[in-house]
Amino acid sequence: MMVRFLGLVVLGAVIGGVAALLAAGFVIAVLALNEWLLISPRSRMMFDHGTLLALATVAVPTIGGLAAGLLHRGIPERRPHGPADVIAAVQTRRGRLPARAGSLSALSALVSLGSGASVGQYGPLVHLGATLGSQVARRLHFGRSEDNITIACGVAAAIATAFNAPLAGIVFAHEVVLRHYALRAFAPIAAAAIVGHVIAIVALDRGALFHVTNTVLPRPWEFALFVVIGGLGALVAGAYTRAILGVARQAARLPVLPWLRPALAGALLGLVALWVPDILGMGQETLRFATIDGAYGTRELLLVLLLKLAATALCIGMGFGGGVFSPALVIGTLFGALCGQVVGAVVGTPMDTFVFYAVCGMVAVTAPVIGAPLTSLLIVFELTGSYTLTTAALASVTLASPIAAQLFGRSLFDIQLRERGLDLSAGRSQALLQEARAHAHLSRDCVILASRMALGEAIHVLTRARHGEAHLQDARGGYRGSVTLAALEATREREGNQASVETIDLEVRPVVRPTTSILEAMDLLRDFTGEAIPAVDANGHLVGVVYEASIARAYLQQSDELRQEEHGHG
């Protein structure tokens, strides 16, 4: 057992190393494309041909959208995969992420980010690392528990590399993907994150998302404002989430081929970017400037905030490949900076704590969007090294995450999964029962009677089979109802042996289909009395029964497997 565990730790480190190299290469490629294609502020500032720059501003996102749409045609779902697919694979214990869809999704994200779409890089990196972990587990013929751990290793390494924040990578893998803190999973995930951190130091020689110099201590009353920013930030996060989902719904109704929608979004993005170029790309420069007091005016902050939110909803909703994490960081920082300027105008004094407002807004919006308050706090701490700044961020998250969860849901990923039929709001065990189907527990060990059978013969058949109830079907095999042995005996006393079974008052029971989930079957048992629930096909034909004991065993088995996994024995 110890050798197997140590092997898993070593494997986690190897997966972390490969995932980190892929993540580093992805980031470097995106930055290079942004320079070559005149997306980054630096390249735009150094390019002195105004007409060509304007043409590129519109043409590059349009062509990038067309390329991304064509790539999506190779994915069965005709959409890029992301963190929601990773969560679904782990939470339903399927643990399988297809290599083709993962590769095409990563390439689509690279094209989208490189061509200036207002999307994020962290979501694609999470899915890329998770796909790597899944493929390793598949090649080694691992079980579901090890499969989930290797997926989490790839996720942790990707986050640790992209943010240069190993603790955040570890917690993100547990908090968002696994949703438990099993000791058996911790060591491999930690090894993957540490290796990712080391590779990030060597391969990604770039500045942090934002710089924080010596900060003064906030005044006591400002912590109350940080809490208020958290509450308001939850509303901004909700608006951001609803905008993305709303655009996606409207896009599905457009009379435009799905693979052409990203190109349409790219053209609209480019036209608006002629006026406000800050909405192009991931917006890291915008984020950095938003943490500096005076870099933006109040109207500028509000304008860029609204346009960035709209641009991200447009790009993601219309089908560009990319994540929601990076834009949420930018939108949240702009929102916090806006709050800081409003407070400064009311107080009437220079805001030497301006960066606190920007960072509090950042975590207040980001944490509800990705459903990871602890990860958001650790990112702040690992990027700034400031305990005081992290404490202020904690004040905002304290209110932001609960409010957003009550109003909108745990995260954008969970809402996406719910719209696809996987509801995780009631916990992982419920999700697993929702995925399990009744056909696995279907039994033919039951008594089926023809509706025209005589009562005496029916009682004889039922007695010989040692069952207390029977299920009736008509001449075409359709389910008519159920009857107990006691009801048959009582009717025979009144009507005689030769009376037909169809003269009896039948019980109309709830029925299941082979595709019915175990969760739905359990719900039917609430008001059910009897041995088994009849199972019928799409035509209403009786195909067997599902016993109450089988449903109970399925529930206990799922609970036992989860308990073993989450306590380190899975």
CSV table of N, CA and C in Angstrom, one decimal, residues 305-447:
chain,number,residue,atom,x,y,z
A,305,LEU,N,-15.2,49.1,-17.3
A,305,LEU,CA,-15.9,48.0,-16.6
A,305,LEU,C,-17.1,47.5,-17.3
A,306,LEU,N,-18.0,48.4,-17.8
A,306,LEU,CA,-19.2,47.9,-18.5
A,306,LEU,C,-18.9,47.3,-19.8
A,307,LEU,N,-17.9,47.9,-20.6
A,307,LEU,CA,-17.6,47.3,-21.9
A,307,LEU,C,-16.8,46.0,-21.8
A,308,LYS,N,-16.0,45.9,-20.7
A,308,LYS,CA,-15.2,44.6,-20.6
A,308,LYS,C,-16.2,43.5,-20.2
A,309,LEU,N,-17.2,43.8,-19.4
A,309,LEU,CA,-18.2,42.8,-19.0
A,309,LEU,C,-19.0,42.4,-20.2
A,310,ALA,N,-19.4,43.4,-21.0
A,310,ALA,CA,-20.2,43.1,-22.2
A,310,ALA,C,-19.4,42.3,-23.2
A,311,ALA,N,-18.1,42.7,-23.4
A,311,ALA,CA,-17.2,42.1,-24.4
A,311,ALA,C,-17.0,40.6,-24.0
A,312,THR,N,-16.8,40.3,-22.7
A,312,THR,CA,-16.5,39.0,-22.3
A,312,THR,C,-17.8,38.1,-22.5
A,313,ALA,N,-18.9,38.7,-22.1
A,313,ALA,CA,-20.2,37.9,-22.3
A,313,ALA,C,-20.4,37.6,-23.8
A,314,LEU,N,-20.1,38.6,-24.7
A,314,LEU,CA,-20.3,38.4,-26.1
A,314,LEU,C,-19.3,37.3,-26.6
A,315,CYS,N,-18.1,37.4,-26.2
A,315,CYS,CA,-17.1,36.4,-26.8
A,315,CYS,C,-17.4,35.0,-26.3
A,316,ILE,N,-17.6,34.8,-25.0
A,316,ILE,CA,-17.8,33.5,-24.5
A,316,ILE,C,-19.2,33.0,-24.9
A,317,GLY,N,-20.2,33.8,-24.8
A,317,GLY,CA,-21.5,33.4,-25.2
A,317,GLY,C,-21.7,33.1,-26.6
A,318,MET,N,-20.9,33.7,-27.5
A,318,MET,CA,-21.0,33.4,-28.9
A,318,MET,C,-20.0,32.3,-29.4
A,319,GLY,N,-19.2,31.8,-28.4
A,319,GLY,CA,-18.5,30.6,-28.8
A,319,GLY,C,-17.0,30.6,-28.9
A,320,PHE,N,-16.4,31.8,-28.5
A,320,PHE,CA,-14.9,31.8,-28.5
A,320,PHE,C,-14.4,30.8,-27.4
A,321,GLY,N,-13.3,30.2,-27.7
A,321,GLY,CA,-12.7,29.4,-26.7
A,321,GLY,C,-11.9,30.2,-25.7
A,322,GLY,N,-12.1,29.9,-24.4
A,322,GLY,CA,-11.4,30.7,-23.3
A,322,GLY,C,-12.1,30.6,-22.0
A,323,GLY,N,-11.5,31.1,-21.0
A,323,GLY,CA,-12.1,31.0,-19.6
A,323,GLY,C,-12.7,32.3,-19.2
A,324,VAL,N,-13.3,32.2,-18.0
A,324,VAL,CA,-14.0,33.4,-17.3
A,324,VAL,C,-13.2,34.0,-16.2
A,325,PHE,N,-12.1,33.3,-15.8
A,325,PHE,CA,-11.3,33.7,-14.6
A,325,PHE,C,-10.6,35.0,-14.8
A,326,SER,N,-9.8,35.2,-15.9
A,326,SER,CA,-9.0,36.4,-16.1
A,326,SER,C,-9.9,37.6,-16.3
A,327,PRO,N,-11.0,37.5,-17.1
A,327,PRO,CA,-11.9,38.7,-17.2
A,327,PRO,C,-12.5,39.1,-15.9
A,328,ALA,N,-12.9,38.0,-15.1
A,328,ALA,CA,-13.4,38.3,-13.8
A,328,ALA,C,-12.5,39.1,-12.9
A,329,LEU,N,-11.2,38.8,-13.0
A,329,LEU,CA,-10.2,39.5,-12.2
A,329,LEU,C,-10.1,41.0,-12.7
A,330,VAL,N,-10.2,41.2,-14.0
A,330,VAL,CA,-10.1,42.6,-14.5
A,330,VAL,C,-11.4,43.3,-14.1
A,331,ILE,N,-12.5,42.7,-14.3
A,331,ILE,CA,-13.8,43.4,-14.0
A,331,ILE,C,-13.9,43.7,-12.5
A,332,GLY,N,-13.5,42.7,-11.7
A,332,GLY,CA,-13.5,42.9,-10.2
A,332,GLY,C,-12.6,44.0,-9.8
A,333,THR,N,-11.4,44.1,-10.4
A,333,THR,CA,-10.4,45.1,-10.0
A,333,THR,C,-10.9,46.5,-10.4
A,334,LEU,N,-11.5,46.6,-11.6
A,334,LEU,CA,-12.1,47.9,-12.1
A,334,LEU,C,-13.2,48.3,-11.1
A,335,PHE,N,-14.0,47.3,-10.7
A,335,PHE,CA,-15.1,47.6,-9.8
A,335,PHE,C,-14.6,48.1,-8.5
A,336,GLY,N,-13.6,47.5,-7.9
A,336,GLY,CA,-13.0,47.9,-6.6
A,336,GLY,C,-12.3,49.2,-6.8
A,337,ALA,N,-11.6,49.5,-7.9
A,337,ALA,CA,-11.0,50.8,-8.1
A,337,ALA,C,-12.1,51.9,-8.1
A,338,LEU,N,-13.2,51.6,-8.8
A,338,LEU,CA,-14.3,52.6,-8.9
A,338,LEU,C,-14.8,52.9,-7.5
A,339,CYS,N,-15.0,51.8,-6.7
A,339,CYS,CA,-15.4,52.0,-5.3
A,339,CYS,C,-14.4,52.9,-4.5
A,340,GLY,N,-13.1,52.6,-4.7
A,340,GLY,CA,-12.1,53.4,-4.0
A,340,GLY,C,-12.2,54.9,-4.4
A,341,GLN,N,-12.4,55.2,-5.7
A,341,GLN,CA,-12.5,56.6,-6.1
A,341,GLN,C,-13.7,57.3,-5.6
A,342,VAL,N,-14.8,56.5,-5.5
A,342,VAL,CA,-16.0,57.1,-4.9
A,342,VAL,C,-15.8,57.4,-3.4
A,343,VAL,N,-15.2,56.5,-2.7
A,343,VAL,CA,-14.9,56.7,-1.3
A,343,VAL,C,-14.0,57.9,-1.1
A,344,GLY,N,-12.9,58.0,-2.0
A,344,GLY,CA,-12.0,59.1,-1.9
A,344,GLY,C,-12.7,60.5,-2.2
A,345,ALA,N,-13.6,60.5,-3.1
A,345,ALA,CA,-14.4,61.7,-3.4
A,345,ALA,C,-15.2,62.1,-2.2
A,346,VAL,N,-15.8,61.1,-1.5
A,346,VAL,CA,-16.7,61.4,-0.4
A,346,VAL,C,-15.8,61.9,0.8
A,347,VAL,N,-14.7,61.2,1.1
A,347,VAL,CA,-13.9,61.6,2.2
A,347,VAL,C,-13.1,62.9,1.9
A,348,GLY,N,-12.7,63.1,0.7
A,348,GLY,CA,-12.1,64.3,0.3
A,348,GLY,C,-10.6,64.4,0.6
A,349,THR,N,-10.0,63.2,0.8
A,349,THR,CA,-8.5,63.1,1.1
A,349,THR,C,-7.9,62.1,0.1
A,350,PRO,N,-6.6,62.2,-0.1
A,350,PRO,CA,-5.9,61.2,-1.0
A,350,PRO,C,-6.1,59.8,-0.4
A,351,MET,N,-6.3,58.9,-1.3
A,351,MET,CA,-6.6,57.5,-0.9
A,351,MET,C,-5.3,56.7,-0.9
A,352,ASP,N,-4.6,56.7,0.2
A,352,ASP,CA,-3.3,55.9,0.3
A,352,ASP,C,-3.6,54.4,0.5
A,353,THR,N,-4.9,54.1,0.7
A,353,THR,CA,-5.3,52.7,0.7
A,353,THR,C,-6.0,52.2,-0.5
A,354,PHE,N,-5.8,53.0,-1.6
A,354,PHE,CA,-6.6,52.7,-2.9
A,354,PHE,C,-6.4,51.3,-3.3
A,355,VAL,N,-5.3,50.7,-3.2
A,355,VAL,CA,-5.0,49.3,-3.7
A,355,VAL,C,-5.9,48.3,-3.0
A,356,PHE,N,-6.2,48.6,-1.7
A,356,PHE,CA,-7.0,47.7,-0.9
A,356,PHE,C,-8.4,47.6,-1.6
A,357,TYR,N,-9.0,48.7,-2.0
A,357,TYR,CA,-10.3,48.7,-2.6
A,357,TYR,C,-10.3,47.9,-3.9
A,358,ALA,N,-9.2,48.1,-4.7
A,358,ALA,CA,-9.1,47.4,-6.0
A,358,ALA,C,-9.0,45.9,-5.8
A,359,VAL,N,-8.2,45.5,-4.8
A,359,VAL,CA,-8.0,44.0,-4.6
A,359,VAL,C,-9.3,43.5,-3.9
A,360,CYS,N,-10.0,44.2,-3.1
A,360,CYS,CA,-11.2,43.7,-2.5
A,360,CYS,C,-12.3,43.5,-3.6
A,361,GLY,N,-12.3,44.5,-4.5
A,361,GLY,CA,-13.3,44.3,-5.6
A,361,GLY,C,-12.9,43.1,-6.5
A,362,MET,N,-11.6,42.9,-6.7
A,362,MET,CA,-11.2,41.8,-7.5
A,362,MET,C,-11.6,40.4,-6.9
A,363,VAL,N,-11.4,40.2,-5.6
A,363,VAL,CA,-11.8,38.9,-5.0
A,363,VAL,C,-13.3,38.8,-4.8
A,364,ALA,N,-14.0,40.0,-4.6
A,364,ALA,CA,-15.4,40.0,-4.4
A,364,ALA,C,-16.2,39.5,-5.7
A,365,VAL,N,-15.6,39.8,-6.8
A,365,VAL,CA,-16.2,39.4,-8.1
A,365,VAL,C,-15.7,38.0,-8.5
A,366,THR,N,-14.4,37.8,-8.4
A,366,THR,CA,-13.8,36.5,-8.9
A,366,THR,C,-14.3,35.3,-8.1
A,367,ALA,N,-14.2,35.4,-6.7
A,367,ALA,CA,-14.5,34.2,-5.9
A,367,ALA,C,-15.9,33.6,-6.2
A,368,PRO,N,-17.0,34.5,-6.3
A,368,PRO,CA,-18.3,33.8,-6.6
A,368,PRO,C,-18.4,33.3,-8.0
A,369,VAL,N,-17.6,33.9,-9.0
A,369,VAL,CA,-17.7,33.4,-10.4
A,369,VAL,C,-17.1,32.0,-10.5
A,370,ILE,N,-16.0,31.8,-9.9
A,370,ILE,CA,-15.3,30.4,-10.0
A,370,ILE,C,-15.7,29.5,-8.8
A,371,GLY,N,-16.4,30.1,-7.8
A,371,GLY,CA,-16.7,29.2,-6.7
A,371,GLY,C,-15.6,28.8,-5.8
A,372,ALA,N,-14.6,29.7,-5.6
A,372,ALA,CA,-13.4,29.4,-4.9
A,372,ALA,C,-12.9,30.5,-4.0
A,373,PRO,N,-13.5,30.8,-2.9
A,373,PRO,CA,-13.1,31.9,-2.1
A,373,PRO,C,-11.7,31.7,-1.5
A,374,LEU,N,-11.4,30.5,-1.0
A,374,LEU,CA,-10.1,30.2,-0.5
A,374,LEU,C,-9.0,30.4,-1.5
A,375,THR,N,-9.2,29.9,-2.7
A,375,THR,CA,-8.2,30.1,-3.8
A,375,THR,C,-8.0,31.5,-4.1
A,376,SER,N,-9.0,32.3,-4.1
A,376,SER,CA,-8.9,33.8,-4.4
A,376,SER,C,-8.1,34.5,-3.4
A,377,LEU,N,-8.3,34.1,-2.1
A,377,LEU,CA,-7.5,34.7,-1.0
A,377,LEU,C,-6.1,34.3,-1.1
A,378,LEU,N,-5.8,33.1,-1.4
A,378,LEU,CA,-4.4,32.6,-1.5
A,378,LEU,C,-3.7,33.2,-2.7
A,379,ILE,N,-4.4,33.5,-3.8
A,379,ILE,CA,-3.8,34.2,-4.9
A,379,ILE,C,-3.3,35.6,-4.5
A,380,VAL,N,-4.2,36.3,-3.8
A,380,VAL,CA,-3.8,37.6,-3.3
A,380,VAL,C,-2.6,37.5,-2.4
A,381,PHE,N,-2.6,36.6,-1.5
A,381,PHE,CA,-1.5,36.5,-0.5
A,381,PHE,C,-0.2,36.1,-1.3
A,382,GLU,N,-0.2,35.1,-2.2
A,382,GLU,CA,1.0,34.7,-2.8
A,382,GLU,C,1.5,35.7,-3.8
A,383,LEU,N,0.6,36.5,-4.4
A,383,LEU,CA,1.1,37.5,-5.4
A,383,LEU,C,1.6,38.7,-4.7
A,384,THR,N,1.1,39.0,-3.5
A,384,THR,CA,1.5,40.3,-2.8
A,384,THR,C,2.4,40.1,-1.6
A,385,GLY,N,2.2,38.9,-1.0
A,385,GLY,CA,3.0,38.7,0.3
A,385,GLY,C,2.5,39.6,1.4
A,386,SER,N,1.3,40.2,1.2
A,386,SER,CA,0.8,41.1,2.2
A,386,SER,C,-0.3,40.5,3.0
A,387,TYR,N,0.0,40.3,4.3
A,387,TYR,CA,-1.1,39.7,5.2
A,387,TYR,C,-2.2,40.7,5.4
A,388,THR,N,-1.9,42.0,5.5
A,388,THR,CA,-2.9,43.0,5.7
A,388,THR,C,-3.9,43.1,4.5
A,389,LEU,N,-3.3,43.0,3.3
A,389,LEU,CA,-4.1,43.1,2.1
A,389,LEU,C,-5.0,41.8,2.0
A,390,THR,N,-4.4,40.7,2.4
A,390,THR,CA,-5.2,39.4,2.4
A,390,THR,C,-6.4,39.5,3.4
A,391,THR,N,-6.1,40.1,4.5
A,391,THR,CA,-7.2,40.2,5.5
A,391,THR,C,-8.3,41.1,5.0
A,392,ALA,N,-7.9,42.2,4.3
A,392,ALA,CA,-9.0,43.1,3.8
A,392,ALA,C,-9.8,42.3,2.7
A,393,ALA,N,-9.1,41.5,1.9
A,393,ALA,CA,-9.8,40.7,0.9
A,393,ALA,C,-10.7,39.7,1.6
A,394,LEU,N,-10.3,39.1,2.7
A,394,LEU,CA,-11.1,38.2,3.4
A,394,LEU,C,-12.4,38.9,3.8
A,395,ALA,N,-12.3,40.1,4.2
A,395,ALA,CA,-13.6,40.8,4.6
A,395,ALA,C,-14.6,40.9,3.5
A,396,SER,N,-14.1,41.1,2.3
A,396,SER,CA,-15.0,41.1,1.1
A,396,SER,C,-15.5,39.8,0.8
A,397,VAL,N,-14.7,38.8,0.8
A,397,VAL,CA,-15.1,37.4,0.4
A,397,VAL,C,-16.2,36.9,1.4
A,398,THR,N,-16.0,37.3,2.7
A,398,THR,CA,-17.0,36.9,3.7
A,398,THR,C,-18.4,37.1,3.3
A,399,LEU,N,-18.7,38.2,2.7
A,399,LEU,CA,-20.1,38.5,2.3
A,399,LEU,C,-20.3,38.1,0.8
A,400,ALA,N,-19.3,38.2,0.0
A,400,ALA,CA,-19.5,38.1,-1.5
A,400,ALA,C,-20.0,36.6,-1.8
A,401,SER,N,-19.2,35.6,-1.3
A,401,SER,CA,-19.5,34.3,-1.7
A,401,SER,C,-20.9,33.8,-1.3
A,402,PRO,N,-21.3,34.0,0.0
A,402,PRO,CA,-22.6,33.5,0.5
A,402,PRO,C,-23.7,34.2,-0.3
A,403,ILE,N,-23.6,35.5,-0.5
A,403,ILE,CA,-24.7,36.2,-1.2
A,403,ILE,C,-24.9,35.7,-2.6
A,404,ALA,N,-23.7,35.6,-3.3
A,404,ALA,CA,-23.8,35.1,-4.7
A,404,ALA,C,-24.3,33.7,-4.8
A,405,ALA,N,-23.9,32.8,-3.8
A,405,ALA,CA,-24.4,31.4,-3.8
A,405,ALA,C,-25.9,31.4,-3.6
A,406,GLN,N,-26.4,32.2,-2.8
A,406,GLN,CA,-27.9,32.2,-2.5
A,406,GLN,C,-28.7,32.8,-3.7
A,407,LEU,N,-28.1,33.8,-4.4
A,407,LEU,CA,-28.8,34.5,-5.4
A,407,LEU,C,-28.7,33.8,-6.8
A,408,PHE,N,-27.5,33.3,-7.1
A,408,PHE,CA,-27.2,32.8,-8.4
A,408,PHE,C,-26.7,31.3,-8.5
A,409,GLY,N,-26.0,30.9,-7.4
A,409,GLY,CA,-25.5,29.5,-7.5
A,409,GLY,C,-24.0,29.5,-7.0
A,410,ARG,N,-23.5,28.3,-6.8
A,410,ARG,CA,-22.1,28.3,-6.2
A,410,ARG,C,-21.1,28.9,-7.1
A,411,SER,N,-21.2,28.7,-8.5
A,411,SER,CA,-20.3,29.2,-9.4
A,411,SER,C,-20.9,29.2,-10.8
A,412,LEU,N,-20.2,29.9,-11.7
A,412,LEU,CA,-20.7,29.8,-13.1
A,412,LEU,C,-20.6,28.4,-13.7
A,413,PHE,N,-19.6,27.7,-13.2
A,413,PHE,CA,-19.4,26.3,-13.7
A,413,PHE,C,-20.6,25.4,-13.3
A,414,ASP,N,-21.0,25.6,-12.0
A,414,ASP,CA,-22.1,24.8,-11.5
A,414,ASP,C,-23.4,25.1,-12.3
A,415,ILE,N,-23.6,26.4,-12.6
A,415,ILE,CA,-24.8,26.8,-13.3
A,415,ILE,C,-24.8,26.2,-14.7
A,416,GLN,N,-23.6,26.2,-15.4
A,416,GLN,CA,-23.5,25.6,-16.7
A,416,GLN,C,-23.8,24.1,-16.6
A,417,LEU,N,-23.3,23.5,-15.6
A,417,LEU,CA,-23.6,22.0,-15.5
A,417,LEU,C,-25.1,21.8,-15.2
A,418,ARG,N,-25.7,22.6,-14.4
A,418,ARG,CA,-27.1,22.5,-14.1
A,418,ARG,C,-28.0,22.6,-15.4
A,419,GLU,N,-27.6,23.5,-16.3
A,419,GLU,CA,-28.3,23.7,-17.5
A,419,GLU,C,-28.1,22.5,-18.5
A,420,ARG,N,-27.0,21.8,-18.2
A,420,ARG,CA,-26.8,20.6,-19.0
A,420,ARG,C,-27.3,19.3,-18.4
A,421,GLY,N,-28.0,19.5,-17.2
A,421,GLY,CA,-28.7,18.4,-16.6
A,421,GLY,C,-28.0,17.8,-15.4
A,422,LEU,N,-26.9,18.4,-15.0
A,422,LEU,CA,-26.1,17.9,-13.8
A,422,LEU,C,-26.2,18.9,-12.7
A,423,ASP,N,-27.0,18.6,-11.7
A,423,ASP,CA,-27.2,19.6,-10.6
A,423,ASP,C,-26.3,19.1,-9.4
A,424,LEU,N,-25.3,20.0,-9.1
A,424,LEU,CA,-24.4,19.7,-8.0
A,424,LEU,C,-24.7,20.4,-6.7
A,425,SER,N,-25.9,21.1,-6.7
A,425,SER,CA,-26.2,22.0,-5.6
A,425,SER,C,-26.5,21.2,-4.3
A,426,ALA,N,-26.9,19.9,-4.5
A,426,ALA,CA,-27.2,19.1,-3.3
A,426,ALA,C,-26.1,18.2,-2.9
A,427,GLY,N,-24.9,18.4,-3.5
A,427,GLY,CA,-23.7,17.6,-3.1
A,427,GLY,C,-23.4,16.6,-4.1
A,428,ARG,N,-22.2,16.0,-3.9
A,428,ARG,CA,-21.6,15.0,-4.9
A,428,ARG,C,-22.4,13.7,-4.9
A,429,SER,N,-22.9,13.3,-3.7
A,429,SER,CA,-23.6,12.0,-3.7
A,429,SER,C,-24.9,12.1,-4.5
A,430,GLN,N,-25.6,13.2,-4.4
A,430,GLN,CA,-26.8,13.4,-5.2
A,430,GLN,C,-26.4,13.4,-6.7
A,431,ALA,N,-25.3,14.0,-7.1
A,431,ALA,CA,-24.9,14.0,-8.5
A,431,ALA,C,-24.7,12.6,-9.0
A,432,LEU,N,-24.0,11.8,-8.2
A,432,LEU,CA,-23.7,10.4,-8.6
A,432,LEU,C,-25.0,9.6,-8.8
A,433,LEU,N,-25.9,9.8,-7.8
A,433,LEU,CA,-27.2,9.1,-7.9
A,433,LEU,C,-28.0,9.5,-9.1
A,434,GLN,N,-27.8,10.8,-9.5
A,434,GLN,CA,-28.5,11.4,-10.7
A,434,GLN,C,-27.9,10.8,-12.0
A,435,GLU,N,-26.6,10.4,-11.9
A,435,GLU,CA,-26.0,9.9,-13.1
A,435,GLU,C,-26.2,8.3,-13.2
A,436,ALA,N,-26.4,7.7,-12.1
A,436,ALA,CA,-26.6,6.2,-12.1
A,436,ALA,C,-28.0,5.9,-12.7
A,437,ARG,N,-28.2,4.9,-13.5
A,437,ARG,CA,-29.4,4.6,-14.2
A,437,ARG,C,-30.1,3.4,-13.7
A,438,ALA,N,-31.4,3.3,-13.8
A,438,ALA,CA,-32.2,2.2,-13.3
A,438,ALA,C,-31.9,0.9,-14.0
A,439,HIS,N,-31.5,1.0,-15.3
A,439,HIS,CA,-31.3,-0.3,-16.1
A,439,HIS,C,-30.3,-1.2,-15.4
A,440,ALA,N,-29.3,-0.6,-14.7
A,440,ALA,CA,-28.3,-1.5,-14.0
A,440,ALA,C,-28.9,-2.3,-12.9
A,441,HIS,N,-30.1,-1.9,-12.4
A,441,HIS,CA,-30.8,-2.6,-11.3
A,441,HIS,C,-32.1,-3.3,-11.8
A,442,LEU,N,-32.3,-3.4,-13.0
A,442,LEU,CA,-33.5,-3.9,-13.6
A,442,LEU,C,-33.5,-5.4,-13.3
A,443,SER,N,-34.7,-6.0,-12.9
A,443,SER,CA,-34.8,-7.4,-12.6
A,443,SER,C,-36.0,-8.0,-13.4
A,444,ARG,N,-35.8,-9.2,-13.8
A,444,ARG,CA,-37.0,-9.9,-14.4
A,444,ARG,C,-37.5,-10.9,-13.4
A,445,ASP,N,-37.0,-10.9,-12.2
A,445,ASP,CA,-37.5,-11.8,-11.2
A,445,ASP,C,-38.8,-11.2,-10.6
A,446,CYS,N,-39.9,-11.4,-11.3
A,446,CYS,CA,-41.1,-10.8,-10.9
A,446,CYS,C,-42.2,-11.7,-11.6
A,447,VAL,N,-43.4,-11.5,-11.1
A,447,VAL,CA,-44.6,-12.2,-11.7
A,447,VAL,C,-45.4,-11.3,-12.6
